[in-house]
Amino acid sequence: MGGDRLILIGVRHHSPACAALVRNTIRSHRPAFVLVEGPADFNPHLEDLRAPHALPVAIFSYHTDEKTARASYSPFCAYSPEWQALQTAWSTGATPLFCDLPSWHPDFGERDNRYADPDGLHHRYGAANAALERALSAEGADAVWDDLIEQRSASDLEQVLKHYFDLLRPEGAHDPREAGREAFMAGYAAWALKEAKQRPVVLVCGGWHVGGIRAALAHADGERPFAPNPADGVRAGSYLTPFSYARLDSFTGYASGMPSPAYYAQVHDRGLDAAADWAMDAIAVRLRQTGLPVSTADRIAWRANAAALARLRAHRAVLRSDVLDAALTTLVKDALSGPAAWTRGGAIRRGADDIVVAMLQALSGDSEGRLAAGTRQPPLIADVERRLDELGLTPEPKRKYVELDWREPTDRPRARALHQLRLLVLPGVIRSAAPMAADARDLRETFEIFRHPHWTGAIIEASRWGAELPMAAAARLHASILESPGNPAVLATALSDGLFAGLFAMSHGLAQDLSLSLSVTSDLRVVGNAGRSLARLYRYGEAFGPNVAQELTPVCEAAFARALWLCEGAGEAEALSAIDAVIAARDLAQEPTLALDRAMARGAFARLLANSSTPPALSGAALGYLIALGEDDSASPTIGARVRGFGAPGKLGDFLSGLFALAREYMGDATEALDAVDQLISAWTDDEFLLAFPSIRAAFAWFPPRERERLARLILQRAGYNLGAADAMAVAWMRQRTPIADQQGAIKLEAEIAEKLARYGLI
């Protein structure tokens, strides 16, 4: 069916050499149609790509229903073969069209980047590239590509590309994972050939697909395939969004295309020789910025080494691998922790050497795309801008701080809008201070807002969740719950986020789900965190809505009961985690309107305190609960006696952690406890003190900074200092710059020196 008129160009996405081949082929053959591997559902909006955008930009496509949310990007930069295909088609009078399935189609699977070919997962791909690496003495698939393709002359580039892709996927090799997409593209090609009469048709696609499209073309009926419509109840759309070189770089995790986009932009614009000079300048600047010296002598030797490597490797110009490998031999003075990242490809792994990371970042560049004025936008942008304008929250380049108080009804709409933006993870919206205390009087929070450079792009990408801000925030919150169904920690966070964002319709169902989830979990830490959050939410009460407290009552009661149940069975390994659960029980028990079995709680914590096998941290928390609720029996031992009962170095700190966490606000100036601690510590040896030091320090960390300063002053006065000296020394203690770990190490070293001096009779 006119297959001889179909010019199939297999490319590597974002390859300058392939971009030039596509441009030259279209200009020389003057086809009627230029078909491009891209989402066919964007064809009605192709004119969006003709506007004078600052590249890179991307087509952002989404498909969201009640259970799943798929999103994908089709990025374009100046040297993308797909971009050159579109622009050259328009300039020569051809009709450009995308010819692939929508990016949300099931045939793409769970793919964030719709250009990501499956070749990296195919066994033949790895074997073929390994053979090429050996034959060319190159390290890594990217070095092989530059050697074979990017330095290739235009006269034989097309033939070499064909041999390369045939090696990866021989003729007749079937890929069932891509069969649906390749049949769709073949159908588009057959239709275009019929419509073009006797004129040629160019189809630009990833080289992996060429053989599959040719095979499927024989079965195409010539009818134009149409992209399937989304089902009812599904949100789907495609919009242009700004992109960046950092996101385009394969070393940052981009699933297809080329590494080092700024370098390849230079190759496209100025050629290989100029790109090599630019790369050395960019790397030298970046290394100097990070404090790594690159002298003039280093620079000269580096250039000479790169040129020598290029000649040794029979390169017609200094390639990217030559620049980077020469940098290793010239600039790196110490051994690397492993092979350089560019010899492996893919995202940079954690622990990569700083100098390697800096070099690759220099070649990545920092270019940011920008959409042309008047570009079609999703309705969410207008909705967000309108709401923020009405609330006086329009972000500006200069950072501003918005202080809000939930006790003020006029502040609540602004707070809810900012929390909705926060749920969408928009850059430039930061909750810098929150009402974290259980005290119902503290209902203030502070947001920082400013117009982040990625603000518009982030809203475009958030449009997958809905056309209006509350709808989008609710959908995003729902999706986060579905990612970890039944997880009590996730549900508790979602309930809090939903109430702060004013998503009242979700709160009832979330509260029910959380109540059920808490009733079966055995994780004390989760119960504690959820219970503390619930106590705060319940205490805010009517600030969220008239019926919120009523809806929270059952789940608060469930959290209280579960905390008691798990605390009574907690062992040593769970003791520190149990502290939060006891705090949650305390905070909930202090709410008089909750119908809790406080007598059962009093009995449970009294039993824990009386049981000698109870872990110290839980014993301290149990005592703290009874003190906080005013239920500590006056006939019981004093606090000082309790502290001395856990006076062993391995127990004291944990006991104090539990006690201070629960009862520090209810113990007055804590003199009795401090007296007991002082007596115990004074009797310890240096080794015993060093053993207990970390846990004791953790115990006093439960006090806020102002209270710690007050305690320091009290301790100094008890040591004999007058009030003025104690004040000055307490302030100095709180503002000391020497790390605690260093001080602890110094004490240990001094003790070891003193022991050796004593052993040899020198002191």
Coordinates of N, CA, C and O in Angstrom, one line a residue, residues 166-269:
D166 N 18.8 -2.1 13.3 CA 18.6 -3.5 12.9 C 19.4 -4.4 13.8 O 19.0 -5.6 14.1
L167 N 20.5 -4.0 14.3 CA 21.3 -4.8 15.3 C 20.5 -4.9 16.6 O 20.5 -6.0 17.2
L168 N 19.9 -3.8 17.0 CA 19.2 -3.9 18.3 C 17.9 -4.7 18.1 O 17.5 -5.5 19.0
R169 N 17.2 -4.6 17.0 CA 16.0 -5.3 16.7 C 16.0 -5.8 15.3 O 15.5 -5.0 14.4
P170 N 16.4 -7.0 15.1 CA 16.5 -7.5 13.7 C 15.1 -7.5 13.0 O 14.1 -7.6 13.6
E171 N 15.1 -7.6 11.7 CA 13.9 -7.6 10.9 C 13.1 -8.9 11.3 O 13.7 -10.0 11.4
G172 N 11.8 -8.7 11.5 CA 11.0 -9.8 11.9 C 10.9 -10.0 13.4 O 10.0 -10.8 13.8
A173 N 11.7 -9.4 14.2 CA 11.6 -9.5 15.6 C 10.3 -8.8 16.1 O 10.1 -7.7 15.9
H174 N 9.5 -9.6 16.8 CA 8.2 -9.1 17.3 C 8.3 -8.6 18.7 O 8.9 -9.3 19.5
D175 N 7.8 -7.5 19.1 CA 7.7 -7.0 20.4 C 6.3 -6.9 20.9 O 5.6 -5.9 20.5
P176 N 5.7 -7.9 21.5 CA 4.3 -7.8 21.9 C 3.9 -6.7 22.8 O 2.8 -6.2 22.7
R177 N 4.9 -6.1 23.5 CA 4.5 -5.0 24.4 C 4.2 -3.7 23.6 O 3.5 -2.8 24.0
E178 N 4.8 -3.6 22.4 CA 4.6 -2.4 21.6 C 3.8 -2.7 20.3 O 3.6 -1.8 19.5
A179 N 3.2 -3.8 20.2 CA 2.4 -4.2 19.0 C 1.2 -3.2 18.8 O 1.0 -2.8 17.7
G180 N 0.5 -2.9 19.9 CA -0.6 -2.0 19.7 C -0.2 -0.6 19.2 O -0.9 -0.1 18.3
R181 N 0.8 -0.1 19.7 CA 1.3 1.3 19.3 C 1.8 1.2 17.9 O 1.5 2.1 17.0
E182 N 2.5 0.1 17.5 CA 3.1 0.1 16.2 C 2.0 -0.2 15.1 O 2.1 0.4 14.0
A183 N 1.0 -0.9 15.5 CA -0.2 -1.1 14.6 C -0.9 0.3 14.4 O -1.3 0.6 13.3
F184 N -1.0 1.0 15.4 CA -1.7 2.3 15.3 C -0.9 3.3 14.4 O -1.4 3.9 13.5
M185 N 0.5 3.3 14.6 CA 1.3 4.2 13.8 C 1.3 3.7 12.3 O 1.3 4.5 11.4
A186 N 1.3 2.4 12.1 CA 1.2 1.8 10.7 C -0.1 2.2 10.1 O -0.2 2.5 8.9
G187 N -1.2 2.2 10.9 CA -2.5 2.6 10.3 C -2.5 4.0 9.9 O -3.1 4.4 8.9
Y188 N -1.9 4.9 10.7 CA -1.8 6.3 10.3 C -0.9 6.5 9.0 O -1.3 7.3 8.1
A189 N 0.1 5.7 8.9 CA 1.0 5.8 7.7 C 0.2 5.3 6.5 O 0.3 6.0 5.4
A190 N -0.6 4.2 6.6 CA -1.4 3.7 5.5 C -2.4 4.8 5.0 O -2.6 5.0 3.8
W191 N -3.0 5.4 6.0 CA -4.0 6.4 5.7 C -3.4 7.6 5.0 O -3.9 8.2 4.0
A192 N -2.2 8.1 5.5 CA -1.5 9.2 4.9 C -1.0 8.9 3.5 O -1.1 9.8 2.6
L193 N -0.6 7.7 3.3 CA -0.1 7.3 1.9 C -1.3 7.4 0.9 O -1.2 7.8 -0.2
K194 N -2.5 7.0 1.4 CA -3.7 7.0 0.5 C -4.1 8.5 0.2 O -4.4 8.8 -0.9
E195 N -4.0 9.3 1.3 CA -4.4 10.7 1.1 C -3.4 11.5 0.3 O -3.7 12.5 -0.4
A196 N -2.1 11.1 0.3 CA -1.0 11.8 -0.3 C -1.0 11.6 -1.8 O -0.2 12.2 -2.5
K197 N -1.8 10.7 -2.3 CA -1.8 10.3 -3.8 C -0.5 9.7 -4.1 O -0.1 8.7 -3.6
Q198 N 0.3 10.4 -5.0 CA 1.6 9.8 -5.3 C 2.8 10.5 -4.6 O 3.9 10.2 -4.9
R199 N 2.5 11.4 -3.7 CA 3.6 12.1 -3.0 C 4.1 11.2 -1.8 O 3.3 10.4 -1.3
P200 N 5.3 11.4 -1.4 CA 5.9 10.6 -0.3 C 5.3 11.1 1.1 O 4.7 12.2 1.2
V201 N 5.5 10.2 2.0 CA 5.1 10.4 3.4 C 6.3 10.1 4.3 O 6.9 9.1 4.1
V202 N 6.6 11.0 5.2 CA 7.7 10.8 6.2 C 7.1 10.4 7.5 O 6.2 11.1 8.0
L203 N 7.7 9.4 8.2 CA 7.3 9.0 9.5 C 8.5 9.0 10.4 O 9.5 8.3 10.1
V204 N 8.5 9.8 11.4 CA 9.6 9.9 12.4 C 9.3 9.2 13.7 O 8.3 9.6 14.3
C205 N 10.0 8.2 14.0 CA 9.7 7.5 15.3 C 11.0 6.9 15.9 O 12.1 7.0 15.3
G206 N 10.9 6.5 17.1 CA 12.0 5.8 17.8 C 12.5 4.6 16.9 O 11.7 3.9 16.4
G207 N 13.8 4.5 16.8 CA 14.4 3.5 15.9 C 13.9 2.1 16.3 O 13.8 1.2 15.4
W208 N 13.5 1.8 17.5 CA 13.1 0.5 17.9 C 11.8 0.1 17.2 O 11.6 -1.1 16.9
H209 N 11.0 1.1 16.8 CA 9.7 0.8 16.2 C 9.7 0.6 14.7 O 8.6 0.2 14.1
V210 N 10.8 0.9 14.0 CA 10.8 0.9 12.6 C 10.3 -0.4 12.0 O 9.4 -0.5 11.2
G211 N 11.0 -1.5 12.4 CA 10.6 -2.8 11.9 C 9.2 -3.2 12.2 O 8.5 -3.8 11.4
G212 N 8.7 -2.9 13.4 CA 7.4 -3.2 13.8 C 6.4 -2.5 13.0 O 5.3 -3.1 12.6
I213 N 6.6 -1.2 12.7 CA 5.7 -0.5 11.8 C 5.6 -1.0 10.4 O 4.6 -1.1 9.8
R214 N 6.8 -1.3 9.9 CA 6.8 -1.9 8.5 C 6.0 -3.2 8.4 O 5.3 -3.4 7.5
A215 N 6.2 -4.0 9.5 CA 5.5 -5.3 9.5 C 4.0 -5.1 9.6 O 3.2 -5.8 8.9
A216 N 3.6 -4.1 10.4 CA 2.1 -3.9 10.6 C 1.5 -3.2 9.4 O 0.3 -3.3 9.2
L217 N 2.3 -2.5 8.6 CA 1.8 -1.8 7.5 C 1.1 -2.7 6.5 O 0.1 -2.3 5.8
A218 N 1.6 -3.9 6.4 CA 1.0 -4.9 5.4 C -0.4 -5.2 5.8 O -1.2 -5.7 4.9
H219 N -0.8 -5.0 7.0 CA -2.2 -5.4 7.5 C -3.1 -4.2 7.7 O -4.2 -4.3 8.1
A220 N -2.6 -3.0 7.4 CA -3.4 -1.8 7.6 C -4.4 -1.6 6.4 O -4.2 -2.0 5.3
D221 N -5.6 -1.1 6.8 CA -6.7 -1.0 5.8 C -6.8 0.3 5.1 O -7.7 0.5 4.3
G222 N -6.0 1.3 5.5 CA -6.0 2.6 4.9 C -7.0 3.6 5.5 O -7.0 4.7 5.1
E223 N -7.7 3.1 6.5 CA -8.6 4.1 7.2 C -7.9 4.8 8.3 O -7.0 4.2 8.9
R224 N -8.2 6.0 8.4 CA -7.5 6.8 9.5 C -7.9 6.3 10.9 O -9.1 6.2 11.2
P225 N -6.9 5.9 11.7 CA -7.2 5.5 13.0 C -7.4 6.7 13.9 O -6.7 7.7 13.8
F226 N -8.4 6.6 14.7 CA -8.7 7.7 15.6 C -8.4 7.3 17.1 O -8.6 6.2 17.5
A227 N -7.9 8.3 17.8 CA -7.5 8.0 19.2 C -8.8 7.7 20.0 O -9.8 8.4 19.8
P228 N -8.8 6.7 20.8 CA -10.0 6.4 21.6 C -10.4 7.5 22.5 O -9.5 8.2 23.0
N229 N -11.7 7.7 22.7 CA -12.1 8.7 23.6 C -12.1 8.2 25.1 O -12.4 7.0 25.3
P230 N -11.8 9.0 26.0 CA -11.8 8.6 27.4 C -13.2 8.1 27.8 O -14.2 8.6 27.3
A231 N -13.3 7.2 28.7 CA -14.6 6.7 29.2 C -15.3 7.8 30.1 O -14.6 8.8 30.5
D232 N -16.6 7.6 30.3 CA -17.3 8.5 31.1 C -16.7 8.6 32.5 O -16.3 7.6 33.1
G233 N -16.7 9.8 33.1 CA -16.1 9.9 34.4 C -14.6 10.0 34.5 O -14.0 10.0 35.6
V234 N -14.0 10.1 33.3 CA -12.5 10.2 33.3 C -12.1 11.6 32.8 O -12.7 12.2 31.9
R235 N -11.1 12.1 33.5 CA -10.6 13.4 33.1 C -9.3 13.1 32.3 O -8.4 12.4 32.7
A236 N -9.3 13.7 31.1 CA -8.1 13.5 30.2 C -7.9 14.9 29.5 O -8.8 15.6 29.2
G237 N -6.6 15.1 29.2 CA -6.3 16.3 28.5 C -4.8 16.4 28.2 O -4.0 15.6 28.7
S238 N -4.5 17.3 27.3 CA -3.1 17.5 27.0 C -2.8 19.0 26.8 O -3.6 19.7 26.1
Y239 N -1.8 19.5 27.4 CA -1.4 20.9 27.3 C 0.1 21.0 27.3 O 0.8 20.2 27.7
L240 N 0.5 22.1 26.7 CA 2.0 22.4 26.7 C 2.3 22.9 28.1 O 1.6 23.7 28.7
T241 N 3.5 22.6 28.5 CA 4.0 23.0 29.8 C 5.5 23.3 29.7 O 6.2 22.7 28.9
P242 N 6.0 24.3 30.4 CA 7.5 24.5 30.4 C 8.2 23.3 30.9 O 7.8 22.6 31.8
F243 N 9.4 23.1 30.3 CA 10.3 22.0 30.7 C 11.6 22.6 31.0 O 11.8 23.8 30.9
S244 N 12.6 21.8 31.3 CA 13.9 22.3 31.6 C 15.0 21.3 31.2 O 14.7 20.1 31.1
Y245 N 16.2 21.7 31.0 CA 17.3 20.8 30.7 C 17.5 19.8 31.8 O 17.9 18.7 31.6
A246 N 17.4 20.3 33.0 CA 17.6 19.4 34.2 C 16.7 18.2 34.1 O 17.0 17.1 34.5
R247 N 15.4 18.5 33.7 CA 14.4 17.4 33.7 C 14.7 16.5 32.4 O 14.2 15.3 32.4
L248 N 15.3 17.1 31.4 CA 15.5 16.4 30.2 C 16.7 15.4 30.2 O 16.8 14.5 29.4
D249 N 17.6 15.6 31.2 CA 18.8 14.9 31.2 C 18.6 13.5 31.7 O 18.0 13.3 32.8
S250 N 19.2 12.5 31.0 CA 19.0 11.1 31.4 C 19.7 10.9 32.7 O 19.4 9.9 33.4
F251 N 20.7 11.7 33.1 CA 21.4 11.5 34.4 C 20.6 11.9 35.6 O 20.9 11.6 36.7
T252 N 19.5 12.6 35.3 CA 18.5 12.9 36.4 C 17.4 12.0 36.5 O 16.4 12.2 37.2
G253 N 17.4 10.9 35.6 CA 16.3 9.9 35.7 C 15.4 10.0 34.5 O 14.4 9.2 34.5
Y254 N 15.5 10.9 33.5 CA 14.7 10.9 32.4 C 14.8 9.6 31.6 O 15.9 9.1 31.4
A255 N 13.7 9.0 31.2 CA 13.7 7.6 30.8 C 14.1 7.4 29.3 O 14.3 6.3 28.9
S256 N 14.3 8.5 28.6 CA 14.7 8.3 27.2 C 15.4 9.5 26.7 O 15.3 10.6 27.2
G257 N 16.1 9.3 25.6 CA 16.8 10.4 25.0 C 18.3 10.5 25.4 O 18.9 9.5 25.6
M258 N 18.8 11.7 25.5 CA 20.2 11.9 25.6 C 20.6 12.5 27.0 O 19.8 13.2 27.6
P259 N 21.8 12.2 27.4 CA 22.3 12.9 28.6 C 22.8 14.3 28.2 O 22.8 14.7 27.1
S260 N 23.2 15.1 29.2 CA 23.9 16.4 29.0 C 23.3 17.3 27.9 O 23.9 17.6 26.9
P261 N 22.0 17.7 28.2 CA 21.3 18.5 27.1 C 22.0 19.8 26.7 O 22.0 20.1 25.5
A262 N 22.6 20.5 27.6 CA 23.3 21.8 27.2 C 24.4 21.5 26.3 O 24.7 22.3 25.3
Y263 N 25.2 20.4 26.5 CA 26.2 20.0 25.6 C 25.7 19.7 24.2 O 26.2 20.2 23.2
Y264 N 24.6 18.9 24.1 CA 24.1 18.5 22.8 C 23.4 19.7 22.1 O 23.3 19.7 20.9
A265 N 23.0 20.7 22.9 CA 22.4 21.9 22.2 C 23.6 22.6 21.5 O 23.4 23.1 20.4
Q266 N 24.8 22.6 22.1 CA 25.9 23.2 21.5 C 26.3 22.4 20.2 O 26.7 23.0 19.2
V267 N 26.2 21.1 20.3 CA 26.5 20.3 19.1 C 25.6 20.6 18.0 O 26.0 20.8 16.8
H268 N 24.3 20.8 18.3 CA 23.3 21.1 17.3 C 23.5 22.5 16.7 O 23.4 22.7 15.5
D269 N 23.9 23.4 17.6 CA 24.0 24.8 17.1 C 25.3 25.1 16.5 O 25.4 25.9 15.5

